[in-house]
mmCIF file of C-alpha atoms in Angstrom:
data_model
loop_
_atom_site.group_PDB
_atom_site.id
_atom_site.type_symbol
_atom_site.label_atom_id
_atom_site.label_comp_id
_atom_site.label_asym_id
_atom_site.label_seq_id
_atom_site.Cartn_x
_atom_site.Cartn_y
_atom_site.Cartn_z
ATOM 1 C CA ASN M 1 7.807 -11.392 -14.207
ATOM 2 C CA ALA M 2 5.008 -8.796 -14.794
ATOM 3 C CA GLY M 3 3.550 -9.035 -11.098
ATOM 4 C CA VAL M 4 0.593 -6.640 -10.824
ATOM 5 C CA THR M 5 -0.221 -4.718 -14.059
ATOM 6 C CA GLN M 6 -2.445 -1.478 -13.889
ATOM 7 C CA THR M 7 -3.847 0.208 -17.011
ATOM 8 C CA PRO M 8 -3.829 3.078 -17.966
ATOM 9 C CA LYS M 9 -0.840 4.825 -16.181
ATOM 10 C CA PHE M 10 -2.452 8.257 -16.563
ATOM 11 C CA GLN M 11 -5.929 9.538 -17.283
ATOM 12 C CA VAL M 12 -7.681 12.946 -17.384
ATOM 13 C CA LEU M 13 -11.521 12.912 -17.096
ATOM 14 C CA LYS M 14 -14.162 15.704 -17.098
ATOM 15 C CA THR M 15 -16.671 15.649 -14.234
ATOM 16 C CA GLY M 16 -19.483 13.050 -15.061
ATOM 17 C CA GLN M 17 -17.522 10.980 -17.408
ATOM 18 C CA SER M 18 -16.986 7.306 -16.694
ATOM 19 C CA MET M 19 -14.063 4.976 -16.869
ATOM 20 C CA THR M 20 -12.644 1.553 -15.810
ATOM 21 C CA LEU M 21 -9.275 1.132 -14.310
ATOM 22 C CA GLN M 22 -7.864 -2.525 -15.085
ATOM 23 C CA CYS M 23 -5.703 -4.587 -13.053
ATOM 24 C CA ALA M 24 -4.360 -7.997 -13.690
ATOM 25 C CA GLN M 25 -1.874 -10.161 -11.691
ATOM 26 C CA ASP M 26 -0.017 -13.313 -12.791
ATOM 27 C CA MET M 27 1.054 -14.581 -9.371
ATOM 28 C CA ASN M 28 -1.900 -16.893 -8.870
ATOM 29 C CA HIS M 29 -3.084 -14.785 -5.926
ATOM 30 C CA ASN M 30 -6.472 -15.186 -4.578
ATOM 31 C CA SER M 31 -6.933 -11.863 -3.050
ATOM 32 C CA MET M 32 -6.975 -8.424 -4.919
ATOM 33 C CA TYR M 33 -7.446 -4.966 -3.729
ATOM 34 C CA TRP M 34 -7.977 -1.286 -4.867
ATOM 35 C CA TYR M 35 -6.513 1.685 -2.963
ATOM 36 C CA ARG M 36 -6.349 5.322 -3.440
ATOM 37 C CA GLN M 37 -3.559 7.599 -2.371
ATOM 38 C CA ASP M 38 -4.043 11.341 -1.710
ATOM 39 C CA PRO M 39 -1.231 13.794 -1.159
ATOM 40 C CA GLY M 40 0.291 13.595 2.417
ATOM 41 C CA MET M 41 -1.799 10.503 3.233
ATOM 42 C CA GLY M 42 -1.393 6.890 3.390
ATOM 43 C CA LEU M 43 -3.421 4.484 1.261
ATOM 44 C CA ARG M 44 -7.161 4.006 1.864
ATOM 45 C CA LEU M 45 -8.931 0.789 0.772
ATOM 46 C CA ILE M 46 -11.692 1.296 -1.685
ATOM 47 C CA TYR M 47 -12.845 -2.245 -2.343
ATOM 48 C CA TYR M 48 -11.321 -5.799 -2.046
ATOM 49 C CA SER M 49 -11.737 -9.212 -3.400
ATOM 50 C CA ALA M 50 -10.812 -11.961 -0.949
ATOM 51 C CA SER M 51 -11.336 -14.652 -3.490
ATOM 52 C CA GLU M 52 -12.717 -15.117 -7.035
ATOM 53 C CA GLY M 53 -16.403 -14.431 -7.047
ATOM 54 C CA THR M 54 -16.516 -12.130 -4.031
ATOM 55 C CA THR M 55 -16.124 -8.402 -3.555
ATOM 56 C CA ASP M 56 -16.467 -6.223 -0.468
ATOM 57 C CA LYS M 57 -16.256 -2.680 0.448
ATOM 58 C CA GLY M 58 -13.487 -0.989 2.049
ATOM 59 C CA GLU M 59 -13.020 2.214 3.833
ATOM 60 C CA VAL M 60 -13.896 4.555 0.976
ATOM 61 C CA PRO M 61 -16.280 2.763 -1.536
ATOM 62 C CA ASN M 62 -18.755 5.484 -2.426
ATOM 63 C CA GLY M 63 -18.684 6.495 -6.205
ATOM 64 C CA TYR M 64 -16.827 3.283 -7.237
ATOM 65 C CA ASN M 65 -17.902 -0.139 -8.376
ATOM 66 C CA VAL M 66 -15.756 -3.291 -8.848
ATOM 67 C CA SER M 67 -15.751 -6.477 -10.840
ATOM 68 C CA ARG M 68 -13.591 -9.535 -10.219
ATOM 69 C CA LEU M 69 -13.743 -10.857 -13.690
ATOM 70 C CA ASN M 70 -11.727 -13.954 -13.019
ATOM 71 C CA LYS M 71 -8.777 -14.934 -10.730
ATOM 72 C CA ARG M 72 -6.269 -12.750 -12.498
ATOM 73 C CA GLU M 73 -8.361 -9.540 -13.155
ATOM 74 C CA PHE M 74 -10.026 -7.032 -10.726
ATOM 75 C CA SER M 75 -11.453 -3.805 -12.318
ATOM 76 C CA LEU M 76 -12.507 -0.520 -10.706
ATOM 77 C CA ARG M 77 -15.278 1.586 -12.352
ATOM 78 C CA LEU M 78 -16.050 5.241 -11.848
ATOM 79 C CA GLU M 79 -19.499 5.717 -13.137
ATOM 80 C CA SER M 80 -19.843 9.465 -12.861
ATOM 81 C CA ALA M 81 -16.382 10.963 -11.984
ATOM 82 C CA ALA M 82 -16.132 13.821 -9.565
ATOM 83 C CA PRO M 83 -13.140 16.109 -8.778
ATOM 84 C CA SER M 84 -12.880 14.649 -5.274
ATOM 85 C CA GLN M 85 -11.900 11.208 -7.080
ATOM 86 C CA THR M 86 -8.663 12.967 -8.350
ATOM 87 C CA SER M 87 -6.049 10.719 -6.942
ATOM 88 C CA VAL M 88 -3.543 7.941 -7.557
ATOM 89 C CA TYR M 89 -5.191 4.525 -7.551
ATOM 90 C CA PHE M 90 -3.221 1.379 -6.744
ATOM 91 C CA CYS M 91 -4.219 -2.293 -7.267
ATOM 92 C CA ALA M 92 -2.606 -4.886 -5.096
ATOM 93 C CA SER M 93 -2.728 -8.631 -4.620
ATOM 94 C CA GLY M 94 -1.783 -11.188 -2.057
ATOM 95 C CA THR M 95 -1.930 -15.087 -1.706
ATOM 96 C CA SER M 96 -4.629 -15.020 1.056
ATOM 97 C CA SER M 97 -6.934 -12.400 2.566
ATOM 98 C CA TYR M 98 -4.502 -9.967 4.433
ATOM 99 C CA ASN M 99 -2.394 -12.671 5.968
ATOM 100 C CA SER M 100 0.263 -12.672 3.340
ATOM 101 C CA PRO M 101 2.568 -10.031 1.671
ATOM 102 C CA LEU M 102 0.894 -7.539 -0.391
ATOM 103 C CA HIS M 103 2.248 -6.871 -3.978
ATOM 104 C CA PHE M 104 1.399 -3.536 -5.567
ATOM 105 C CA GLY M 105 0.966 -2.377 -9.302
ATOM 106 C CA ASN M 106 2.569 0.778 -10.329
ATOM 107 C CA GLY M 107 -0.532 3.031 -10.016
ATOM 108 C CA THR M 108 -2.849 5.054 -12.111
ATOM 109 C CA ARG M 109 -2.745 8.811 -11.776
ATOM 110 C CA LEU M 110 -6.336 9.961 -12.342
ATOM 111 C CA THR M 111 -7.268 13.778 -12.512
ATOM 112 C CA VAL M 112 -10.907 14.867 -12.865
ATOM 113 C CA THR M 113 -11.480 18.365 -14.007
ATOM 114 C CA GLY E 1 -10.690 2.022 14.890
ATOM 115 C CA ILE E 2 -7.051 1.064 14.976
ATOM 116 C CA GLN E 3 -4.458 3.911 15.119
ATOM 117 C CA VAL E 4 -1.184 3.379 13.316
ATOM 118 C CA GLU E 5 1.366 6.132 14.109
ATOM 119 C CA GLN E 6 4.853 6.408 12.364
ATOM 120 C CA SER E 7 7.658 8.519 13.510
ATOM 121 C CA PRO E 8 9.527 10.511 12.657
ATOM 122 C CA PRO E 9 7.303 12.041 9.784
ATOM 123 C CA ASP E 10 10.469 13.174 7.990
ATOM 124 C CA LEU E 11 14.121 12.311 8.144
ATOM 125 C CA ILE E 12 17.155 13.802 6.386
ATOM 126 C CA LEU E 13 20.436 11.961 6.515
ATOM 127 C CA GLN E 14 23.735 11.802 4.638
ATOM 128 C CA GLU E 15 24.762 8.800 2.542
ATOM 129 C CA GLY E 16 26.270 6.105 4.872
ATOM 130 C CA ALA E 17 24.175 6.939 7.940
ATOM 131 C CA ASN E 18 21.925 4.492 9.850
ATOM 132 C CA SER E 19 18.343 5.170 10.625
ATOM 133 C CA THR E 20 15.429 3.601 12.555
ATOM 134 C CA LEU E 21 11.870 4.151 11.678
ATOM 135 C CA ARG E 22 9.094 3.277 14.066
ATOM 136 C CA CYS E 23 5.481 2.269 13.804
ATOM 137 C CA ASN E 24 3.173 2.054 16.871
ATOM 138 C CA PHE E 25 -0.312 0.626 16.563
ATOM 139 C CA SER E 26 -3.128 0.698 19.061
ATOM 140 C CA ASP E 27 -4.536 -2.789 18.770
ATOM 141 C CA SER E 28 -3.323 -6.475 18.476
ATOM 142 C CA VAL E 29 -2.355 -7.369 15.120
ATOM 143 C CA ASN E 30 -1.906 -10.425 13.193
ATOM 144 C CA ASN E 31 -0.320 -8.890 10.124
ATOM 145 C CA LEU E 32 2.327 -6.091 9.776
ATOM 146 C CA GLN E 33 3.991 -5.080 6.694
ATOM 147 C CA TRP E 34 6.582 -2.432 5.640
ATOM 148 C CA PHE E 35 6.676 -0.782 2.235
ATOM 149 C CA HIS E 36 8.842 1.500 0.547
ATOM 150 C CA GLN E 37 7.423 4.178 -2.019
ATOM 151 C CA ASN E 38 10.149 5.196 -4.190
ATOM 152 C CA PRO E 39 10.319 8.822 -5.739
ATOM 153 C CA TRP E 40 8.437 7.483 -8.946
ATOM 154 C CA GLY E 41 5.538 6.284 -6.759
ATOM 155 C CA GLN E 42 6.234 2.519 -6.873
ATOM 156 C CA LEU E 43 5.312 0.545 -3.657
ATOM 157 C CA ILE E 44 7.598 -2.156 -2.768
ATOM 158 C CA ASN E 45 6.889 -4.795 -0.218
ATOM 159 C CA LEU E 46 9.952 -4.844 2.202
ATOM 160 C CA PHE E 47 8.923 -7.057 5.003
ATOM 161 C CA TYR E 48 5.871 -9.247 6.050
ATOM 162 C CA ILE E 49 6.527 -9.309 9.762
ATOM 163 C CA PRO E 50 3.699 -9.891 12.422
ATOM 164 C CA SER E 51 6.271 -10.826 14.934
ATOM 165 C CA GLY E 52 9.958 -11.240 15.388
ATOM 166 C CA THR E 53 12.947 -10.013 13.366
ATOM 167 C CA LYS E 54 13.743 -10.304 9.700
ATOM 168 C CA GLN E 55 16.763 -8.984 7.743
ATOM 169 C CA ASN E 56 17.190 -8.559 3.993
ATOM 170 C CA GLY E 57 20.661 -7.049 3.097
ATOM 171 C CA ARG E 58 20.925 -3.562 4.724
ATOM 172 C CA LEU E 59 17.409 -3.659 5.843
ATOM 173 C CA SER E 60 16.099 -5.337 8.956
ATOM 174 C CA ALA E 61 12.816 -5.178 10.894
ATOM 175 C CA THR E 62 11.389 -6.161 14.302
ATOM 176 C CA THR E 63 8.066 -6.359 15.464
ATOM 177 C CA VAL E 64 7.122 -6.596 19.210
ATOM 178 C CA ALA E 65 3.504 -7.609 19.012
ATOM 179 C CA THR E 66 2.924 -7.632 22.722
ATOM 180 C CA GLU E 67 4.114 -4.134 23.042
ATOM 181 C CA ARG E 68 2.461 -2.958 19.733
ATOM 182 C CA TYR E 69 5.308 -1.566 17.884
ATOM 183 C CA SER E 70 7.690 -2.342 14.940
ATOM 184 C CA LEU E 71 11.030 -1.028 13.968
ATOM 185 C CA LEU E 72 12.689 -0.666 10.453
ATOM 186 C CA TYR E 73 16.439 -0.272 10.424
ATOM 187 C CA ILE E 74 18.290 0.915 7.442
ATOM 188 C CA SER E 75 22.100 0.686 7.686
ATOM 189 C CA SER E 76 24.700 2.262 5.495
ATOM 190 C CA SER E 77 22.075 4.439 3.735
ATOM 191 C CA GLN E 78 22.171 5.018 -0.003
ATOM 192 C CA THR E 79 20.460 7.671 -2.091
ATOM 193 C CA THR E 80 18.401 4.921 -3.545
ATOM 194 C CA ASP E 81 16.814 4.431 -0.170
ATOM 195 C CA SER E 82 15.034 7.755 -0.350
ATOM 196 C CA GLY E 83 11.188 7.770 -0.480
ATOM 197 C CA VAL E 84 8.376 7.217 1.861
ATOM 198 C CA TYR E 85 8.257 4.278 4.219
ATOM 199 C CA PHE E 86 4.786 2.895 5.205
ATOM 200 C CA CYS E 87 3.858 0.342 7.870
ATOM 201 C CA ALA E 88 0.516 -1.348 7.520
ATOM 202 C CA VAL E 89 -1.294 -3.562 9.946
ATOM 203 C CA VAL E 90 -4.409 -5.818 10.169
ATOM 204 C CA ILE E 91 -5.975 -6.015 13.477
ATOM 205 C CA GLN E 92 -7.110 -9.538 14.696
ATOM 206 C CA GLY E 93 -10.381 -10.263 13.521
ATOM 207 C CA ALA E 94 -10.548 -7.888 10.748
ATOM 208 C CA GLN E 95 -9.623 -8.029 7.028
ATOM 209 C CA LYS E 96 -8.555 -4.474 6.472
ATOM 210 C CA LEU E 97 -4.930 -3.523 6.151
ATOM 211 C CA VAL E 98 -4.556 0.003 7.665
ATOM 212 C CA PHE E 99 -1.732 2.155 6.610
ATOM 213 C CA GLY E 100 0.180 4.652 8.685
ATOM 214 C CA GLN E 101 0.764 8.115 7.422
ATOM 215 C CA GLY E 102 4.428 7.174 6.422
ATOM 216 C CA THR E 103 8.059 8.445 7.171
ATOM 217 C CA ARG E 104 9.766 10.483 4.432
ATOM 218 C CA LEU E 105 13.371 9.441 4.229
ATOM 219 C CA THR E 106 15.628 11.651 2.115
ATOM 220 C CA ILE E 107 19.299 10.544 1.796
ATOM 221 C CA ASN E 108 21.762 13.329 0.576
ATOM 222 C CA PRO E 109 24.916 12.356 -1.272
#
């Protein structure tokens, strides 16, 4: 019962470096999401994929790109990391687009120096 | 945009106490969820409750959609209930789940 799996758990980048955060779910969910959480704040949506083959911007998409590789996997890419992207990143999935319970991965703590 | 306000922002209780957390929202919603973020940062879905009342063990939740609020009740608190509780809503016609700022609950032994 893995649920939603995120890798890596921790990452430190220098400004300007790139990286991809990986997310996979084994619950046969159609919808997948990427959120970021900053200290003292709730979660903010970066991008989402309502179904395989579609992606849409959320509240804070600038500086990020996503790929819905297949039904199971949804990756988040930082092309040129900036200190403002230091955050904890969460991937989530749900049966349908927002009208079903959301299940979260354990998060990736990213620091950009 | 929709406003989601949670109260109180912080709550400190002794083990065994009961608590009520509130979530107010400014527009009609068709999806409301409660989450618990434990001290290790994991986010656990507690309830999917766009309306009505649900119970799961010591936890229960009630959403009164017409009056735009939801309540989360925790009875006989345990130290493992500590963490931050978030409510999140989707307004009708939208596809964005908007989170409140959370209530930080500390249960002391």
